[in-house]
Short mmCIF file of C-alpha atoms in Angstrom, two decimals:
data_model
loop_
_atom_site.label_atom_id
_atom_site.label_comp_id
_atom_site.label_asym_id
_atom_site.label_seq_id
_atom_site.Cartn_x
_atom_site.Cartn_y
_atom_site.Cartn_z
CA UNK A 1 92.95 64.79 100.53
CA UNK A 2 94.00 67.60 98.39
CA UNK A 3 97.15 69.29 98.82
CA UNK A 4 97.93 71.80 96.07
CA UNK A 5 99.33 75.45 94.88
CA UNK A 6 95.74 74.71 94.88
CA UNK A 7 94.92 74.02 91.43
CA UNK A 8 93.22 71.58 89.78
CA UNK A 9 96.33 69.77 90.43
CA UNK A 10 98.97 69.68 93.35
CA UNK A 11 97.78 66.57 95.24
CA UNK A 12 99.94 64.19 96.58
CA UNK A 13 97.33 61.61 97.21
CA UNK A 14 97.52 59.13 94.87
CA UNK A 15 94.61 56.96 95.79
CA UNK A 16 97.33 54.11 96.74
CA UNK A 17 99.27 56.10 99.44
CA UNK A 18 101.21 59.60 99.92
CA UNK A 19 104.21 60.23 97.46
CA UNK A 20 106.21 62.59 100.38
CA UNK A 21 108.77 63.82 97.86
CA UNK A 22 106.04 65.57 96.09
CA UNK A 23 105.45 67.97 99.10
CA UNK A 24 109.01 68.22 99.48
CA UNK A 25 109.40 69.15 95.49
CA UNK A 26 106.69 71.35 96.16
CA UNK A 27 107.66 73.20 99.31
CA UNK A 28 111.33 73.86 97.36
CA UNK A 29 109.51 75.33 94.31
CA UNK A 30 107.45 77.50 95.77
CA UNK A 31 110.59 79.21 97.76
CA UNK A 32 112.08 78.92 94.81
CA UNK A 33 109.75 80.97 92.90
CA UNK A 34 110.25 83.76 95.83
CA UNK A 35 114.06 83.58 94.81
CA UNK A 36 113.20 85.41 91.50
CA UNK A 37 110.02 87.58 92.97
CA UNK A 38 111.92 88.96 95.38
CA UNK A 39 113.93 90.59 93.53
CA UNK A 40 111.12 92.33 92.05
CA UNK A 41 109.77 93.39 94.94
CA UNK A 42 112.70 95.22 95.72
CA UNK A 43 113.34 96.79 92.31
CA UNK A 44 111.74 100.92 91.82
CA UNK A 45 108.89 100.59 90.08
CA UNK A 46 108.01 96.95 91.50
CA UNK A 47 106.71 94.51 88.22
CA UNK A 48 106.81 97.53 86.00
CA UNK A 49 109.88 98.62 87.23
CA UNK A 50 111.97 95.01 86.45
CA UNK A 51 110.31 94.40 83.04
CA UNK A 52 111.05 98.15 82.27
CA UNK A 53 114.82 97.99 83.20
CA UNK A 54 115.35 94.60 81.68
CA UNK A 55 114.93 91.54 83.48
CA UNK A 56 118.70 90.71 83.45
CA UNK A 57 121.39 90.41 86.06
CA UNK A 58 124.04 92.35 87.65
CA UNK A 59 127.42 91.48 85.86
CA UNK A 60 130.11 89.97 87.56
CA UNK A 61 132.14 93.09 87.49
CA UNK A 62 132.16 93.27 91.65
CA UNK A 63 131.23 90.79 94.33
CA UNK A 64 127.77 92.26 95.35
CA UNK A 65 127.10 92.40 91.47
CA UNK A 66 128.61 88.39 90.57
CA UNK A 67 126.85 87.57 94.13
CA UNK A 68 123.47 89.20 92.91
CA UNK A 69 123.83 87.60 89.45
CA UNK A 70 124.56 84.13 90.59
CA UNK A 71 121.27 84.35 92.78
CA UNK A 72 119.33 85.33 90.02
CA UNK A 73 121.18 83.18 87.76
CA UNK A 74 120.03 79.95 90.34
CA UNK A 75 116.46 81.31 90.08
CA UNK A 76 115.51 82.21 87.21
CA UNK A 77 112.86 80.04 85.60
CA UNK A 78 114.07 76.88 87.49
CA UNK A 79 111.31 77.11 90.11
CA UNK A 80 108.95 78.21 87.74
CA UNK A 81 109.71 74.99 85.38
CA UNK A 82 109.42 72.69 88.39
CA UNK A 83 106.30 74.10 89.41
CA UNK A 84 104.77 73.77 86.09
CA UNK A 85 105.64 69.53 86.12
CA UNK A 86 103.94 69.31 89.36
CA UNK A 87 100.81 70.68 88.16
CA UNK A 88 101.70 68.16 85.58
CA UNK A 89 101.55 65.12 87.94
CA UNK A 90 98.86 66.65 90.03
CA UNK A 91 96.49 66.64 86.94
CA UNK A 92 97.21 63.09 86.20
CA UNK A 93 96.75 62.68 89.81
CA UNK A 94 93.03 64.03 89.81
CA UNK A 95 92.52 62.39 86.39
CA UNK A 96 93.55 58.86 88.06
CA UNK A 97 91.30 59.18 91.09
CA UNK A 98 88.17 60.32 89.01
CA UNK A 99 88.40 56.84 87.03
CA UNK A 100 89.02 54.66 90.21
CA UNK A 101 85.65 56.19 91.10
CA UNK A 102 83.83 56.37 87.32
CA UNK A 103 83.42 59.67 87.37
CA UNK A 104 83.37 61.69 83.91
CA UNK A 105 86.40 63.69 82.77
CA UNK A 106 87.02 66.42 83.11
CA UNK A 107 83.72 66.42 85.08
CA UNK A 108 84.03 69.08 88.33
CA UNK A 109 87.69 69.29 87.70
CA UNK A 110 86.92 72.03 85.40
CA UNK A 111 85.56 73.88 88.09
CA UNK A 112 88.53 73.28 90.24
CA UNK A 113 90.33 75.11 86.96
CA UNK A 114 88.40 78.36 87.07
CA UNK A 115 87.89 78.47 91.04
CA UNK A 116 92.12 78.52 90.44
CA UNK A 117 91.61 81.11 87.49
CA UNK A 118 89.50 83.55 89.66
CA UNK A 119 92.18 83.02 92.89
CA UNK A 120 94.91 84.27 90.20
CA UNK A 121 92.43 87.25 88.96
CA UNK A 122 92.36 88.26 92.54
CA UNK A 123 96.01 87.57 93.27
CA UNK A 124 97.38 90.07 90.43
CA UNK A 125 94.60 92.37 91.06
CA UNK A 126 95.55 92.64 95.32
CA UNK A 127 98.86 91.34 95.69
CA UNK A 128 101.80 90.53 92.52
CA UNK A 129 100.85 91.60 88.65
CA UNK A 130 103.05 88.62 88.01
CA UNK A 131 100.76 85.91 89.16
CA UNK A 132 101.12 82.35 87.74
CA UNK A 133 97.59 80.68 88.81
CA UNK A 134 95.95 82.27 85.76
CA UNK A 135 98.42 80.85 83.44
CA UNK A 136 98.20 77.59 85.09
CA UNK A 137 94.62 77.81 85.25
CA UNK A 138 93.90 78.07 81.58
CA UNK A 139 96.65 75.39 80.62
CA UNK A 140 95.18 73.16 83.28
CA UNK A 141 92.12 73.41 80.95
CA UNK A 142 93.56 72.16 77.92
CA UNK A 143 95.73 69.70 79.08
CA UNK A 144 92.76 67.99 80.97
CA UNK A 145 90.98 67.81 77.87
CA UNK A 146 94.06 66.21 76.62
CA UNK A 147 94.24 63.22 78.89
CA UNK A 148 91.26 62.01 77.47
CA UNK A 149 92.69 61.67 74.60
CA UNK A 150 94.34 59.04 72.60
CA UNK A 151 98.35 58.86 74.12
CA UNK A 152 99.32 59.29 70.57
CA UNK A 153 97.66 62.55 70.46
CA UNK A 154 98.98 64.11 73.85
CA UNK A 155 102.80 63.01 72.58
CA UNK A 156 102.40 64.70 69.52
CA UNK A 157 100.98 67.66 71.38
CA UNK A 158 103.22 67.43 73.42
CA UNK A 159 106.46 67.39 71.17
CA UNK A 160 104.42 70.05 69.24
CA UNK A 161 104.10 72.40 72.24
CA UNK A 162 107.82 72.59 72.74
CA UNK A 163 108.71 72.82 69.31
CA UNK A 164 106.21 76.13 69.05
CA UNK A 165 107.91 77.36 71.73
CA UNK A 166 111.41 77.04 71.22
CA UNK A 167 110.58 78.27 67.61
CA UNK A 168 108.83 81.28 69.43
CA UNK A 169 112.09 81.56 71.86
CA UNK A 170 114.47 81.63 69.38
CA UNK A 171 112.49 84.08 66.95
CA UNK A 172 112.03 86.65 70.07
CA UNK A 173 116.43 86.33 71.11
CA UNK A 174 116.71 86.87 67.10
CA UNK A 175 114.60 89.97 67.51
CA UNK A 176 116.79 91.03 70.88
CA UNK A 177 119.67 90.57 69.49
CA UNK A 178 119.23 92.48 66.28
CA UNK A 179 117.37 95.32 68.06
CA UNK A 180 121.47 96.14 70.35
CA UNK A 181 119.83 97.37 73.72
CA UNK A 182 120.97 94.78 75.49
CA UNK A 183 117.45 93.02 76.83
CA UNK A 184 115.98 96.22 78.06
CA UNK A 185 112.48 96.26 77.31
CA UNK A 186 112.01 100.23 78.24
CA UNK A 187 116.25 100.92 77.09
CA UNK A 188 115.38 104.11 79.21
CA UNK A 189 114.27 103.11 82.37
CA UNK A 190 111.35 103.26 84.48
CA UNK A 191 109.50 106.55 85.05
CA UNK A 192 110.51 108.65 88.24
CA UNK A 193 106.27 108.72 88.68
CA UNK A 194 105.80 104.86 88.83
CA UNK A 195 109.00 105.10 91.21
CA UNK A 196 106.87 107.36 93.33
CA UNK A 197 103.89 105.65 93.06
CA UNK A 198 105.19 102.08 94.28
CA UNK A 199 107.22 103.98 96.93
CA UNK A 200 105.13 106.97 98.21
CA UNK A 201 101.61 105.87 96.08
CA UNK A 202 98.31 104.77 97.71
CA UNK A 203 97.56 100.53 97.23
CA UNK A 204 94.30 101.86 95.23
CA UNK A 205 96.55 103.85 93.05
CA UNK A 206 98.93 101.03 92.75
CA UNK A 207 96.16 98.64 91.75
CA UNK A 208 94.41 100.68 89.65
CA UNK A 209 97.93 101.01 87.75
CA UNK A 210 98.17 97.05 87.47
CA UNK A 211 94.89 97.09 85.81
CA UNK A 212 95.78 100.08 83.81
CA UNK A 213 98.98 97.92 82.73
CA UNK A 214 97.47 94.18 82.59
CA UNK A 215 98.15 92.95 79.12
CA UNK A 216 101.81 93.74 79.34
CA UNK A 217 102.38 92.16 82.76
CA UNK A 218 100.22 89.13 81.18
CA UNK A 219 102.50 88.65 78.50
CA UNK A 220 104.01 85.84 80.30
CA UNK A 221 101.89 82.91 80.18
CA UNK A 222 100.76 83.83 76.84
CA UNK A 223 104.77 83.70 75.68
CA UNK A 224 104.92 80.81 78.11
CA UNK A 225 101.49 78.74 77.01
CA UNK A 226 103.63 76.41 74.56
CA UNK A 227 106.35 75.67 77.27
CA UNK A 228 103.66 75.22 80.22
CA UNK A 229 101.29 72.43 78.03
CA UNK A 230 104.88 70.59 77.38
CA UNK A 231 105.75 70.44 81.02
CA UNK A 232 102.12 69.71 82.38
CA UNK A 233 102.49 66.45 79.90
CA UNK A 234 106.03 65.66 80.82
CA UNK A 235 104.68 65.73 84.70
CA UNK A 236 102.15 63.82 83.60
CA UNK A 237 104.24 61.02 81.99
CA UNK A 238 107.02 61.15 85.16
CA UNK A 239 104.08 60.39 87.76
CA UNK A 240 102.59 57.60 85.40
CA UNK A 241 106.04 55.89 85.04
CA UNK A 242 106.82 55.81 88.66
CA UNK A 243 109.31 58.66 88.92
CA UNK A 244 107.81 60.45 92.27
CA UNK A 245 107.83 56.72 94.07
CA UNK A 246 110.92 55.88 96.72
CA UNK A 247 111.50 52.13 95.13
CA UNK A 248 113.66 51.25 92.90
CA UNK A 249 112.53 52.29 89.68
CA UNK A 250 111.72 55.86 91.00
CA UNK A 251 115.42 56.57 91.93
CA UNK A 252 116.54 55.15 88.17
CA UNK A 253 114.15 57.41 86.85
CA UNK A 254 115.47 60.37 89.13
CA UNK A 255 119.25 59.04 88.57
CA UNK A 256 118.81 59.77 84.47
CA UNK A 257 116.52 62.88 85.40
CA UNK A 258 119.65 64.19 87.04
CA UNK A 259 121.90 63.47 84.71
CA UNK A 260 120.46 64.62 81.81
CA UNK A 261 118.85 67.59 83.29
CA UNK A 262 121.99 69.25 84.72
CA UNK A 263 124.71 67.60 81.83
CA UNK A 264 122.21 69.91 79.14
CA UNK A 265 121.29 73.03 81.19
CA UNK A 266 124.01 73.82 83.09
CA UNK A 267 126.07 74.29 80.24
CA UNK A 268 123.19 76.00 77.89
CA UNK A 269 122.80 77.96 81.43
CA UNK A 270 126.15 79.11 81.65
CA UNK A 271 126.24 80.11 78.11
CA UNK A 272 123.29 82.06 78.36
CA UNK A 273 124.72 84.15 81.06
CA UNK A 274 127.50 84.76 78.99
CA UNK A 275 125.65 86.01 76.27
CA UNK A 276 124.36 88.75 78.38
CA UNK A 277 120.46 90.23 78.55
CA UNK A 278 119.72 89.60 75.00
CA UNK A 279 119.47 85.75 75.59
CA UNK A 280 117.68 85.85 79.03
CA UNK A 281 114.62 84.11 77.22
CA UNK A 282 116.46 81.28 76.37
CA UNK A 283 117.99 81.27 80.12
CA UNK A 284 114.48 81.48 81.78
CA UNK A 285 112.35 79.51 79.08
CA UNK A 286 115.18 76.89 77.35
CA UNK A 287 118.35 76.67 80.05
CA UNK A 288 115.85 76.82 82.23
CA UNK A 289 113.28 73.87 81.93
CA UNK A 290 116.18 71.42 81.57
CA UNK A 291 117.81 72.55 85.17
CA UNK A 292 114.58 71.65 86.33
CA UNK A 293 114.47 68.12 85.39
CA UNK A 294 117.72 67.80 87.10
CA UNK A 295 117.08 69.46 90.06
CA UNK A 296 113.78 67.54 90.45
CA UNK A 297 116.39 64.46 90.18
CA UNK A 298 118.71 65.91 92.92
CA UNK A 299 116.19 66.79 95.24
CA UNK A 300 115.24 63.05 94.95
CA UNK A 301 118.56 61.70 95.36
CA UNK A 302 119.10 63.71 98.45
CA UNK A 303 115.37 63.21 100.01
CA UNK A 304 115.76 59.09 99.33
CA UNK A 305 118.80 59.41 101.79
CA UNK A 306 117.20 61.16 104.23
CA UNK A 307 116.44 58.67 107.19
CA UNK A 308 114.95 61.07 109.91
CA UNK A 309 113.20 64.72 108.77
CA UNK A 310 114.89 67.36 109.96
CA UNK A 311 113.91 70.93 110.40
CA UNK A 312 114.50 71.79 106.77
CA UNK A 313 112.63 69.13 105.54
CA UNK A 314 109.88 69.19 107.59
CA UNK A 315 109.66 73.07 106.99
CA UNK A 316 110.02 72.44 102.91
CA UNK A 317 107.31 69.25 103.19
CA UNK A 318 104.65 71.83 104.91
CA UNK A 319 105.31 74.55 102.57
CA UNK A 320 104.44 72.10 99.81
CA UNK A 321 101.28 70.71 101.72
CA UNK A 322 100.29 74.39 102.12
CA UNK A 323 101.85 75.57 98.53
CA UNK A 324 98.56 77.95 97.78
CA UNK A 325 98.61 79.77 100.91
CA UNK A 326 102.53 80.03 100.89
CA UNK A 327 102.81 80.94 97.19
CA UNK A 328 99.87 84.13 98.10
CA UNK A 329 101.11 85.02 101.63
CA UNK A 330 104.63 85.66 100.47
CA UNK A 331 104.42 87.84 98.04
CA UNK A 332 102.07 89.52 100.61
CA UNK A 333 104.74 89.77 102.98
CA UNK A 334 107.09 91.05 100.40
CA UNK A 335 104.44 93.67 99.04
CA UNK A 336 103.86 94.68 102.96
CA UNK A 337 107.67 95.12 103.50
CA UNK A 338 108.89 96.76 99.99
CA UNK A 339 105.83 98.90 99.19
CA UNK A 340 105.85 102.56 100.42
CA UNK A 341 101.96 101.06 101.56
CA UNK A 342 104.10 99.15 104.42
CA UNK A 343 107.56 99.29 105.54
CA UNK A 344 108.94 100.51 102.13
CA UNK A 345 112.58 98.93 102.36
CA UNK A 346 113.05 99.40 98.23
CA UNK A 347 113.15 103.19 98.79
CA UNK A 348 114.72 103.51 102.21
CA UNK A 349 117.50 101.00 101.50
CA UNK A 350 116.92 101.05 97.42
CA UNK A 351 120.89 100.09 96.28
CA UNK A 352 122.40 100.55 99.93
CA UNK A 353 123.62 97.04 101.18
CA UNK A 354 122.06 95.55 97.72
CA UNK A 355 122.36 92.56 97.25
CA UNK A 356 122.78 91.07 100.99
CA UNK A 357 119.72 92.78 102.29
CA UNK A 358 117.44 91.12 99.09
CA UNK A 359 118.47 87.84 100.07
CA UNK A 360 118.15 88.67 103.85
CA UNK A 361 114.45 89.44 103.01
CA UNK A 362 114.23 86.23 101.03
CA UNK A 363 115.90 84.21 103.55
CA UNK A 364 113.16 86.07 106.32
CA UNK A 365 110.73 85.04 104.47
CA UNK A 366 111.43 81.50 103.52
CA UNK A 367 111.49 80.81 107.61
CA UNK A 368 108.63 82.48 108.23
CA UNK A 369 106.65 80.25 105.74
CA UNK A 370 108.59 76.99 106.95
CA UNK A 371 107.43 77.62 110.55
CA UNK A 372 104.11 79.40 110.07
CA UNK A 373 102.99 76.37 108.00
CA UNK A 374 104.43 73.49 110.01
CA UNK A 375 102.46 75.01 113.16
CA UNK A 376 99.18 76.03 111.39
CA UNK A 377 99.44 71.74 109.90
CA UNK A 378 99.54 71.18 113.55
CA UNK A 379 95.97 72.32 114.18
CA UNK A 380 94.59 71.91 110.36
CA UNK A 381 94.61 69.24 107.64
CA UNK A 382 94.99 72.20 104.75
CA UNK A 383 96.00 75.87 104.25
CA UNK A 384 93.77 78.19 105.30
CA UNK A 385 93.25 79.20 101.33
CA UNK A 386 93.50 75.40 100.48
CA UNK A 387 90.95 75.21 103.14
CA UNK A 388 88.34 78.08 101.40
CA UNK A 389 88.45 76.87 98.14
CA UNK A 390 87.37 73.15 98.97
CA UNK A 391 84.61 74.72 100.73
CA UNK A 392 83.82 76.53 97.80
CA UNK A 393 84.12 73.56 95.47
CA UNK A 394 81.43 71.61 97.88
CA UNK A 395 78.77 74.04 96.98
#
């Protein structure tokens, strides 16, 4: 049984019985990932809007500004980074099962891998310009091609991957730094007409203007390909040395994940949001990656203790069951709400009761996904886009 932010990847199934903390891992990413949309949901101008103004924080200098930084702050590439190692261990995952059952590699998981590239395309094209199925997609791709490999040639891939990219990371802070405007990508703001058009603008308008705009709201995975391939392997090489099981070598594994993860980024973290806008590259794709590892080891430690679900962790657990379908519907529901096409809450409320009612709407929507998807997995075995594409894949 496939359970995924349907990729190639995302199953829990390991051929030798279900690895629950995955879905719970999962379920917390994927609101996680909402933690830093949201915000750009809510900014004028939407994704064009947020990458114009800078994709900094507040400042500290009140306490809707330090709360609305320290939000960010928690949000900001950690979700992403986890994300990324689960599609990690849910290739190795797929890879495992095809050679239990001699199949060839990478054999129909390639298909799997564009079915996920074309759900992206339509994603940024409908919904949220910045999508991460296509990046995954295409990384999905290599690294698969990888695992046949020798392991001496995915570790120095790997180890190569991340030294391109912090190479790339540093190069692009250098260039931040020297240029003095502080991490703004536009210095002067977003135009009053894309204002207008996310808050008074027809959805065909809007999406012709995400086409219009594509390669600059792609930039991401392309910046990001180096870091992704790393953490896809690192997933890979957790799973394959037990860290995702509930015995006794898992939690040693998760006990040194934690450690290390949070004794490296939280300080490289803190520094970074110190340093201001200029370094929020190294916050979201250095800091960033590390806090990961630890919170993966956190969320361990606290889900091993855990002796009877409760509401939160059933909720988080069918999130992660249903991670495609969450992931999609709620940046729907935040599109629907912020958009002048819906509701439009940025430009009735824009900075009025900013922060609280940002998180509010985060908050709204984390429940509704926790309940919606524990009583659809009540009635169904998958998503109901989890549920399309392995229909599609059949054919």
């Amino acid at each position: 049984m496939t359970q995924t932010l349907h990729s190639p990847t995302l199953s829990s199934d390991t051929g030798g019985g279900r690895l629950p903390l995955l879905d719970v891992l999962r379920g917390t990413a994927i609101l996680g990932t909402l933690m830093t949309n949201v915000w750009v949901f809510a900014s004028p101008g939407a994704e064009w809007g947020f990458l114009q103004n800078g994709s900094g924080r507040a400042g500290y200098g009140s306490v809707p500004a330090a709360a609305e930084s320290l939000f960010q702050l928690l949000a900001n590439g950690k979700s992403f980074s986890m994300l990324t190692i689960l599609f990690g261990v849910g290739l190795a995952i797929q890879f495992d099962a095809a050679a239990r059952r001699g199949q060839p590699w990478p054999g129909r998981y390639k298909w799997r891998a564009l079915f996920l590239f074309a759900e992206g395309t339509v994603h940024f094209v409908l919904v949220f310009a910045w999508d991460v199925l296509m990046g995954y997609a295409v990384t999905a791709l290599f690294v698969a091609w990888l695992l046949a490999r020798s392991g001496r040639t995915r570790r120095r891939a790997m180890w190569w991957a991340a030294g391109l990219h912090l190479a790339l990371m540093a190069a692009l802070t250098a260039l931040l730094v020297g240029d003095g405007r502080n991490g703004a990508v536009g210095a002067g703001g977003v135009s009053q007409r894309i204002v207008d058009l996310y808050a008074h603008g027809s959805y065909l308008d809007q999406i012709a203007f995400r086409l219009e705009t594509g390669v600059a709201l792609r930039l991401e995975p392309v910046l990001a390909f180096g870091l992704m391939v790393f953490l896809f392997l690192l997933g890979v090489r957790l799973f394959r040395a037990g860290a995702f099981a509930m015995d006794e070598t898992g939690r040693r594994i998760r006990a040194r994940m934690l450690g290390w993860g949070l004794g490296l980024g939280a300080p490289l973290t803190a520094a970074t949001a110190v340093g201001g806008r200029d370094l929020f590259l190294l916050d979201r794709y250095c800091a960033a990656p590390l806090l990961a590892v630890g919170f993966i080891g956190l969320i361990g430690a606290v889900v091993s203790r855990v002796r009877r679900p409760g509401p939160l962790t059933t909720g988080l657990t069918s999130v992660g069951r249903t991670a495609l379908s969450a992931y999609v519907l709620q940046n729907l529901l935040c599109m629907l709400l912020c958009y002048g096409i819906g509701l439009g809450l940025t430009a009735r409320w824009g900075d009025m009761g900013r922060p609280w009612w940002v998180m509010g709407l985060w908050a709204g929507v984390c429940a509704v996904l926790m309940v919606g998807s524990t009583l659809w997995l009540r009635r169904f075995a998958t998503g109901p886009l989890e549920s399309v594409q392995k229909w599609a894949l059949r054919r």
